[in-house]
């Protein structure tokens, strides 16, 4: 059977190798290595902090947070789960994994929320960003581990960068979705009250979109958790390293213990962030806040001429 490949072979892999090895790495590796400095600083600070704090204190803080935002049952599960992790000897690795996850989520948030807001305000930008997010979500993570190692080296920080790339799309997508779904009549009312773009964003759009943004943050958190095992292949530590070490040695017990630790940590963080998003603000409360902000804005606008006349 005839196929186009019989007439023309495209050396796509050679083009990629020439681009990465011949141009990108020689010219930009120092820049990329410098860009990982803030990630390293945040990661090391969190890792040192979580490994310094006593296990009982950390368990108490997380169980109280679970009680407040996820209920009594989740608080009991947190206590039992954290005690179990400590008793199987994986508490330091769990705290390193927690530091990696929080570092990844922190940088995903400071990148993803502004990009999502900008994309919500520009259809052209969203058309550009959307296929990039599709690529980031669908391309196998092992594919971009190679250029990450070539550009950033191996270690904890490159593992965090790989996790950020993998976990970033949900928070951008859901921030964009939440801002775009704000009711049009409320946006028109804000315009009528004379609000600026910044006032409309902070007093109207973000409060109403907050639950959707928190859902994106939750999904980013869960994707970061799922990436820690793969990130261990390029030098990241924590529970992912325990799983990969067990896999390499055919140590079923060790790999299972690391996997159970990841599951417990994932359940605790997922339920806490879900409860935080649900209890932070309901739509009704947000609407009341928006209306009060608009009325306050109108009052300040009306008071300006009086102050000037005085």
mmCIF file of C-alpha atoms in Angstrom:
data_model
loop_
_atom_site.group_PDB
_atom_site.id
_atom_site.type_symbol
_atom_site.label_atom_id
_atom_site.label_comp_id
_atom_site.label_asym_id
_atom_site.label_seq_id
_atom_site.Cartn_x
_atom_site.Cartn_y
_atom_site.Cartn_z
ATOM 1 C CA UNK A 1 0.000 0.000 0.000
ATOM 2 C CA UNK A 2 1.206 3.465 -0.873
ATOM 3 C CA UNK A 3 1.796 5.970 1.903
ATOM 4 C CA UNK A 4 3.155 9.546 1.891
ATOM 5 C CA UNK A 5 6.196 8.325 3.804
ATOM 6 C CA UNK A 6 7.320 6.434 0.697
ATOM 7 C CA UNK A 7 7.905 9.748 -1.089
ATOM 8 C CA UNK A 8 9.052 12.062 1.684
ATOM 9 C CA UNK A 9 10.628 11.434 5.069
ATOM 10 C CA UNK A 10 10.599 14.441 7.397
ATOM 11 C CA UNK A 11 13.528 14.364 9.861
ATOM 12 C CA UNK A 12 11.468 15.910 12.638
ATOM 13 C CA UNK A 13 13.521 14.366 15.438
ATOM 14 C CA UNK A 14 16.737 15.738 13.917
ATOM 15 C CA UNK A 15 15.206 19.205 13.726
ATOM 16 C CA UNK A 16 14.273 19.071 17.411
ATOM 17 C CA UNK A 17 17.734 17.821 18.396
ATOM 18 C CA UNK A 18 19.440 20.537 16.379
ATOM 19 C CA UNK A 19 17.186 23.201 17.904
ATOM 20 C CA UNK A 20 17.654 22.070 21.511
ATOM 21 C CA UNK A 21 21.304 20.993 21.442
ATOM 22 C CA UNK A 22 22.603 23.354 18.809
ATOM 23 C CA UNK A 23 20.840 26.597 19.757
ATOM 24 C CA UNK A 24 18.665 26.530 22.863
ATOM 25 C CA UNK A 25 21.039 24.890 25.350
ATOM 26 C CA UNK A 26 24.262 26.753 24.379
ATOM 27 C CA UNK A 27 22.559 30.157 24.304
ATOM 28 C CA UNK A 28 20.013 30.004 27.096
ATOM 29 C CA UNK A 29 21.147 27.433 29.655
ATOM 30 C CA UNK A 30 22.713 30.091 31.970
ATOM 31 C CA UNK A 31 19.451 32.028 31.858
ATOM 32 C CA UNK A 32 17.394 28.955 32.687
ATOM 33 C CA UNK A 33 19.774 27.977 35.483
ATOM 34 C CA UNK A 34 19.403 31.467 36.962
ATOM 35 C CA UNK A 35 15.596 31.238 36.695
ATOM 36 C CA UNK A 36 15.539 28.252 39.052
ATOM 37 C CA UNK A 37 17.135 30.243 41.893
ATOM 38 C CA UNK A 38 13.833 31.538 43.383
ATOM 39 C CA UNK A 39 12.339 28.047 43.117
ATOM 40 C CA UNK A 40 15.334 26.628 44.981
ATOM 41 C CA UNK A 41 15.060 29.279 47.695
ATOM 42 C CA UNK A 42 11.349 28.658 48.316
ATOM 43 C CA UNK A 43 11.760 24.876 48.173
ATOM 44 C CA UNK A 44 14.700 24.779 50.572
ATOM 45 C CA UNK A 45 12.957 27.122 53.010
ATOM 46 C CA UNK A 46 9.786 25.024 53.067
ATOM 47 C CA UNK A 47 11.713 21.753 53.248
ATOM 48 C CA UNK A 48 13.802 22.959 56.191
ATOM 49 C CA UNK A 49 10.715 24.323 57.931
ATOM 50 C CA UNK A 50 8.555 21.197 57.621
ATOM 51 C CA UNK A 51 11.408 18.919 58.656
ATOM 52 C CA UNK A 52 12.208 21.196 61.628
ATOM 53 C CA UNK A 53 8.654 21.368 63.003
ATOM 54 C CA UNK A 54 7.863 18.390 65.281
ATOM 55 C CA UNK A 55 5.649 15.714 63.822
ATOM 56 C CA UNK A 56 2.968 16.116 66.500
ATOM 57 C CA UNK A 57 2.679 19.844 65.880
ATOM 58 C CA UNK A 58 2.368 19.387 62.116
ATOM 59 C CA UNK A 59 -0.270 16.703 62.641
ATOM 60 C CA UNK A 60 -2.197 18.957 65.017
ATOM 61 C CA UNK A 61 -2.184 21.866 62.549
ATOM 62 C CA UNK A 62 -3.353 19.738 59.622
ATOM 63 C CA UNK A 63 -5.988 17.948 61.688
ATOM 64 C CA UNK A 64 -7.394 21.283 62.928
ATOM 65 C CA UNK A 65 -7.474 22.581 59.360
ATOM 66 C CA UNK A 66 -9.226 19.397 58.260
ATOM 67 C CA UNK A 67 -11.731 19.753 61.125
ATOM 68 C CA UNK A 68 -12.496 23.359 60.170
ATOM 69 C CA UNK A 69 -12.853 22.894 56.407
ATOM 70 C CA UNK A 70 -13.572 19.189 55.899
ATOM 71 C CA UNK A 71 -15.306 17.941 59.040
ATOM 72 C CA UNK A 72 -14.580 15.785 62.062
ATOM 73 C CA UNK A 73 -14.181 12.554 60.070
ATOM 74 C CA UNK A 74 -11.452 14.062 57.905
ATOM 75 C CA UNK A 75 -9.648 15.353 61.003
ATOM 76 C CA UNK A 76 -9.615 11.835 62.471
ATOM 77 C CA UNK A 77 -8.372 10.427 59.165
ATOM 78 C CA UNK A 78 -5.591 13.036 59.115
ATOM 79 C CA UNK A 79 -4.402 12.065 62.586
ATOM 80 C CA UNK A 80 -4.479 8.338 61.815
ATOM 81 C CA UNK A 81 -2.875 8.801 58.394
ATOM 82 C CA UNK A 82 -0.034 11.014 59.632
ATOM 83 C CA UNK A 83 0.658 8.700 62.573
ATOM 84 C CA UNK A 84 0.771 5.773 60.148
ATOM 85 C CA UNK A 85 3.241 7.603 57.870
ATOM 86 C CA UNK A 86 5.476 8.337 60.855
ATOM 87 C CA UNK A 87 5.330 4.768 62.161
ATOM 88 C CA UNK A 88 6.417 3.287 58.814
ATOM 89 C CA UNK A 89 9.428 5.623 58.836
ATOM 90 C CA UNK A 90 8.494 7.942 55.955
ATOM 91 C CA UNK A 91 7.811 11.188 57.789
ATOM 92 C CA UNK A 92 10.901 13.100 56.507
ATOM 93 C CA UNK A 93 10.180 12.018 52.924
ATOM 94 C CA UNK A 94 6.541 13.062 53.334
ATOM 95 C CA UNK A 95 7.553 16.523 54.535
ATOM 96 C CA UNK A 96 9.933 16.880 51.582
ATOM 97 C CA UNK A 97 7.094 15.884 49.255
ATOM 98 C CA UNK A 98 4.805 18.420 50.957
ATOM 99 C CA UNK A 99 7.432 21.139 50.448
ATOM 100 C CA UNK A 100 7.726 20.199 46.766
ATOM 101 C CA UNK A 101 3.950 20.296 46.287
ATOM 102 C CA UNK A 102 3.468 23.641 48.041
ATOM 103 C CA UNK A 103 6.364 25.158 46.093
ATOM 104 C CA UNK A 104 4.863 23.965 42.811
ATOM 105 C CA UNK A 105 1.378 25.200 43.719
ATOM 106 C CA UNK A 106 2.776 28.566 44.835
ATOM 107 C CA UNK A 107 4.496 29.217 41.518
ATOM 108 C CA UNK A 108 1.558 27.805 39.550
ATOM 109 C CA UNK A 109 -0.684 30.291 41.347
ATOM 110 C CA UNK A 110 1.451 33.373 40.804
ATOM 111 C CA UNK A 111 1.799 32.445 37.125
ATOM 112 C CA UNK A 112 -1.579 30.886 36.385
ATOM 113 C CA UNK A 113 -4.008 33.356 37.990
ATOM 114 C CA UNK A 114 -2.656 36.461 36.189
ATOM 115 C CA UNK A 115 -2.459 34.579 32.873
ATOM 116 C CA UNK A 116 -6.035 33.352 33.337
ATOM 117 C CA UNK A 117 -7.257 36.873 34.104
ATOM 118 C CA UNK A 118 -5.488 38.301 31.050
ATOM 119 C CA UNK A 119 -6.840 35.496 28.852
ATOM 120 C CA UNK A 120 -10.365 36.168 30.118
ATOM 121 C CA UNK A 121 -10.078 39.771 28.987
ATOM 122 C CA UNK A 122 -8.703 39.023 25.514
ATOM 123 C CA UNK A 123 -10.115 36.483 23.078
ATOM 124 C CA UNK A 124 -6.935 36.740 20.983
ATOM 125 C CA UNK A 125 -4.715 35.896 23.950
ATOM 126 C CA UNK A 126 -6.966 32.973 24.874
ATOM 127 C CA UNK A 127 -6.726 31.605 21.332
ATOM 128 C CA UNK A 128 -2.929 31.724 21.677
ATOM 129 C CA UNK A 129 -2.789 30.289 25.202
ATOM 130 C CA UNK A 130 -5.332 27.502 24.712
ATOM 131 C CA UNK A 131 -3.289 25.288 22.324
ATOM 132 C CA UNK A 132 -0.231 25.762 24.534
ATOM 133 C CA UNK A 133 -2.248 24.481 27.497
ATOM 134 C CA UNK A 134 -3.460 21.561 25.376
ATOM 135 C CA UNK A 135 0.138 20.613 24.664
ATOM 136 C CA UNK A 136 1.146 20.957 28.316
ATOM 137 C CA UNK A 137 -1.732 18.723 29.438
ATOM 138 C CA UNK A 138 -1.491 16.001 26.810
ATOM 139 C CA UNK A 139 2.202 15.578 26.028
ATOM 140 C CA UNK A 140 3.734 12.733 28.077
ATOM 141 C CA UNK A 141 5.732 14.104 30.966
ATOM 142 C CA UNK A 142 8.720 11.912 30.082
ATOM 143 C CA UNK A 143 9.053 13.842 26.803
ATOM 144 C CA UNK A 144 9.871 17.192 28.384
ATOM 145 C CA UNK A 145 11.991 15.698 31.146
ATOM 146 C CA UNK A 146 14.893 15.419 28.672
ATOM 147 C CA UNK A 147 15.053 19.131 27.712
ATOM 148 C CA UNK A 148 14.469 20.085 31.337
ATOM 149 C CA UNK A 149 17.511 18.079 32.379
ATOM 150 C CA UNK A 150 19.564 19.608 29.551
ATOM 151 C CA UNK A 151 18.514 23.160 30.472
ATOM 152 C CA UNK A 152 18.287 22.978 34.266
ATOM 153 C CA UNK A 153 20.328 19.923 35.239
ATOM 154 C CA UNK A 154 19.129 17.350 37.761
ATOM 155 C CA UNK A 155 17.935 17.789 41.308
ATOM 156 C CA UNK A 156 14.981 19.038 43.284
ATOM 157 C CA UNK A 157 14.510 22.353 41.452
ATOM 158 C CA UNK A 158 14.318 20.793 37.953
ATOM 159 C CA UNK A 159 11.776 18.331 39.366
ATOM 160 C CA UNK A 160 9.709 21.273 40.622
ATOM 161 C CA UNK A 161 9.917 22.932 37.197
ATOM 162 C CA UNK A 162 8.637 19.751 35.555
ATOM 163 C CA UNK A 163 5.820 19.642 38.101
ATOM 164 C CA UNK A 164 4.912 23.280 37.415
ATOM 165 C CA UNK A 165 4.683 22.626 33.678
ATOM 166 C CA UNK A 166 2.505 19.580 34.300
ATOM 167 C CA UNK A 167 0.197 21.174 36.908
ATOM 168 C CA UNK A 168 -0.173 24.726 35.541
ATOM 169 C CA UNK A 169 -2.997 24.360 32.938
ATOM 170 C CA UNK A 170 -5.996 23.752 35.266
ATOM 171 C CA UNK A 171 -5.594 26.951 37.247
ATOM 172 C CA UNK A 172 -5.232 29.000 34.042
ATOM 173 C CA UNK A 173 -8.268 27.366 32.442
ATOM 174 C CA UNK A 174 -10.538 27.677 35.470
ATOM 175 C CA UNK A 175 -9.454 31.241 36.255
ATOM 176 C CA UNK A 176 -10.286 32.177 32.682
ATOM 177 C CA UNK A 177 -13.604 30.315 32.937
ATOM 178 C CA UNK A 178 -14.560 31.904 36.259
ATOM 179 C CA UNK A 179 -13.864 35.460 35.061
ATOM 180 C CA UNK A 180 -15.726 34.918 31.783
ATOM 181 C CA UNK A 181 -18.769 33.481 33.586
ATOM 182 C CA UNK A 182 -19.363 36.596 35.679
ATOM 183 C CA UNK A 183 -22.831 37.881 34.846
ATOM 184 C CA UNK A 184 -22.880 40.518 32.144
ATOM 185 C CA UNK A 185 -25.455 42.707 33.887
ATOM 186 C CA UNK A 186 -23.173 43.011 36.907
ATOM 187 C CA UNK A 187 -20.278 44.022 34.667
ATOM 188 C CA UNK A 188 -22.501 46.652 33.036
ATOM 189 C CA UNK A 189 -23.560 47.891 36.478
ATOM 190 C CA UNK A 190 -19.929 48.241 37.477
ATOM 191 C CA UNK A 191 -19.304 50.281 34.333
ATOM 192 C CA UNK A 192 -22.329 52.429 35.134
ATOM 193 C CA UNK A 193 -21.008 53.116 38.628
ATOM 194 C CA UNK A 194 -17.754 54.313 37.051
ATOM 195 C CA UNK A 195 -15.459 51.575 38.282
ATOM 196 C CA UNK A 196 -12.011 51.231 36.793
ATOM 197 C CA UNK A 197 -10.709 47.982 35.292
ATOM 198 C CA UNK A 198 -8.833 47.187 38.481
ATOM 199 C CA UNK A 199 -11.828 47.967 40.698
ATOM 200 C CA UNK A 200 -14.070 45.801 38.540
ATOM 201 C CA UNK A 201 -11.578 42.955 38.770
ATOM 202 C CA UNK A 202 -11.034 43.103 42.544
ATOM 203 C CA UNK A 203 -14.556 44.089 43.663
ATOM 204 C CA UNK A 204 -16.656 42.167 41.153
ATOM 205 C CA UNK A 205 -15.028 39.519 38.987
ATOM 206 C CA UNK A 206 -12.602 37.847 41.390
ATOM 207 C CA UNK A 207 -15.142 37.560 44.271
ATOM 208 C CA UNK A 208 -17.704 35.946 41.965
ATOM 209 C CA UNK A 209 -15.117 33.716 40.280
ATOM 210 C CA UNK A 210 -13.347 32.714 43.484
ATOM 211 C CA UNK A 211 -14.991 29.302 43.831
ATOM 212 C CA UNK A 212 -14.040 28.396 40.268
ATOM 213 C CA UNK A 213 -10.491 29.641 40.829
ATOM 214 C CA UNK A 214 -10.257 27.538 43.993
ATOM 215 C CA UNK A 215 -11.423 24.504 42.002
ATOM 216 C CA UNK A 216 -8.556 25.149 39.587
ATOM 217 C CA UNK A 217 -6.150 25.434 42.513
ATOM 218 C CA UNK A 218 -7.397 22.094 43.828
ATOM 219 C CA UNK A 219 -6.851 20.412 40.460
ATOM 220 C CA UNK A 220 -3.377 21.932 40.205
ATOM 221 C CA UNK A 221 -2.585 20.559 43.644
ATOM 222 C CA UNK A 222 -3.698 17.054 42.699
ATOM 223 C CA UNK A 223 -1.707 17.103 39.452
ATOM 224 C CA UNK A 224 1.367 18.216 41.380
ATOM 225 C CA UNK A 225 0.901 15.246 43.691
ATOM 226 C CA UNK A 226 0.679 12.871 40.757
ATOM 227 C CA UNK A 227 3.900 14.288 39.303
ATOM 228 C CA UNK A 228 6.171 13.744 42.314
ATOM 229 C CA UNK A 229 6.877 10.125 41.368
ATOM 230 C CA UNK A 230 7.955 11.054 37.834
ATOM 231 C CA UNK A 231 9.966 14.049 39.071
ATOM 232 C CA UNK A 232 12.033 11.642 41.193
ATOM 233 C CA UNK A 233 13.506 10.281 37.947
ATOM 234 C CA UNK A 234 15.482 13.527 37.521
ATOM 235 C CA UNK A 235 16.697 13.849 41.082
ATOM 236 C CA UNK A 236 13.698 15.009 43.085
ATOM 237 C CA UNK A 237 13.401 13.421 46.503
ATOM 238 C CA UNK A 238 10.541 12.679 48.827
ATOM 239 C CA UNK A 239 8.055 9.859 48.518
ATOM 240 C CA UNK A 240 8.534 9.715 44.759
ATOM 241 C CA UNK A 241 12.134 8.652 45.304
ATOM 242 C CA UNK A 242 10.945 5.925 47.692
ATOM 243 C CA UNK A 243 8.558 4.601 45.025
ATOM 244 C CA UNK A 244 11.170 4.705 42.261
ATOM 245 C CA UNK A 245 13.798 3.067 44.464
ATOM 246 C CA UNK A 246 11.371 0.283 45.284
ATOM 247 C CA UNK A 247 10.578 -0.119 41.594
ATOM 248 C CA UNK A 248 14.247 -0.335 40.657
ATOM 249 C CA UNK A 249 14.954 -2.949 43.311
ATOM 250 C CA UNK A 250 11.674 -4.847 42.851
ATOM 251 C CA UNK A 251 10.944 -3.972 46.472
ATOM 252 C CA UNK A 252 7.156 -4.296 46.536
ATOM 253 C CA UNK A 253 6.893 -3.298 50.191
ATOM 254 C CA UNK A 254 8.978 -0.151 49.851
ATOM 255 C CA UNK A 255 7.185 1.007 46.690
ATOM 256 C CA UNK A 256 3.794 0.312 48.263
ATOM 257 C CA UNK A 257 4.709 2.211 51.431
ATOM 258 C CA UNK A 258 5.741 5.246 49.391
ATOM 259 C CA UNK A 259 2.571 5.021 47.318
ATOM 260 C CA UNK A 260 0.365 4.801 50.422
ATOM 261 C CA UNK A 261 2.104 7.873 51.848
ATOM 262 C CA UNK A 262 1.346 9.808 48.660
ATOM 263 C CA UNK A 263 -2.301 8.687 48.769
ATOM 264 C CA UNK A 264 -2.748 9.776 52.395
ATOM 265 C CA UNK A 265 -1.154 13.162 51.731
ATOM 266 C CA UNK A 266 -3.242 13.586 48.578
ATOM 267 C CA UNK A 267 -6.519 12.851 50.360
ATOM 268 C CA UNK A 268 -5.749 15.256 53.210
ATOM 269 C CA UNK A 269 -4.707 18.134 50.946
ATOM 270 C CA UNK A 270 -7.563 17.525 48.526
ATOM 271 C CA UNK A 271 -10.272 17.571 51.212
ATOM 272 C CA UNK A 272 -8.826 20.634 52.936
ATOM 273 C CA UNK A 273 -8.582 22.672 49.734
ATOM 274 C CA UNK A 274 -12.034 21.542 48.588
ATOM 275 C CA UNK A 275 -13.555 22.561 51.901
ATOM 276 C CA UNK A 276 -11.672 25.849 51.839
ATOM 277 C CA UNK A 277 -13.037 26.628 48.392
ATOM 278 C CA UNK A 278 -16.611 25.732 49.337
ATOM 279 C CA UNK A 279 -16.652 27.643 52.620
ATOM 280 C CA UNK A 280 -14.628 30.631 51.496
ATOM 281 C CA UNK A 281 -17.525 32.330 49.757
ATOM 282 C CA UNK A 282 -20.817 31.183 48.366
ATOM 283 C CA UNK A 283 -22.269 32.906 45.324
ATOM 284 C CA UNK A 284 -24.884 34.664 47.460
ATOM 285 C CA UNK A 285 -22.340 36.092 49.844
ATOM 286 C CA UNK A 286 -20.156 37.168 46.940
ATOM 287 C CA UNK A 287 -23.088 38.910 45.291
ATOM 288 C CA UNK A 288 -23.847 40.834 48.470
ATOM 289 C CA UNK A 289 -20.228 41.862 48.720
ATOM 290 C CA UNK A 290 -20.230 42.966 45.097
ATOM 291 C CA UNK A 291 -23.358 45.084 45.550
ATOM 292 C CA UNK A 292 -21.928 46.707 48.682
ATOM 293 C CA UNK A 293 -18.672 47.414 46.864
ATOM 294 C CA UNK A 294 -20.556 49.027 43.980
ATOM 295 C CA UNK A 295 -22.620 51.167 46.355
ATOM 296 C CA UNK A 296 -19.470 52.192 48.213
ATOM 297 C CA UNK A 297 -17.853 53.081 44.909
ATOM 298 C CA UNK A 298 -20.860 55.171 43.908
ATOM 299 C CA UNK A 299 -20.771 56.989 47.230
ATOM 300 C CA UNK A 300 -17.079 57.786 46.830
ATOM 301 C CA UNK A 301 -17.712 59.069 43.301
ATOM 302 C CA UNK A 302 -20.517 61.335 44.536
ATOM 303 C CA UNK A 303 -18.426 62.606 47.433
ATOM 304 C CA UNK A 304 -15.536 63.731 45.232
ATOM 305 C CA UNK A 305 -17.284 66.844 43.824
ATOM 306 C CA UNK A 306 -18.367 67.832 47.354
ATOM 307 C CA UNK A 307 -14.799 67.608 48.639
ATOM 308 C CA UNK A 308 -13.491 69.580 45.683
ATOM 309 C CA UNK A 309 -16.119 72.304 46.194
ATOM 310 C CA UNK A 310 -15.260 72.518 49.878
#
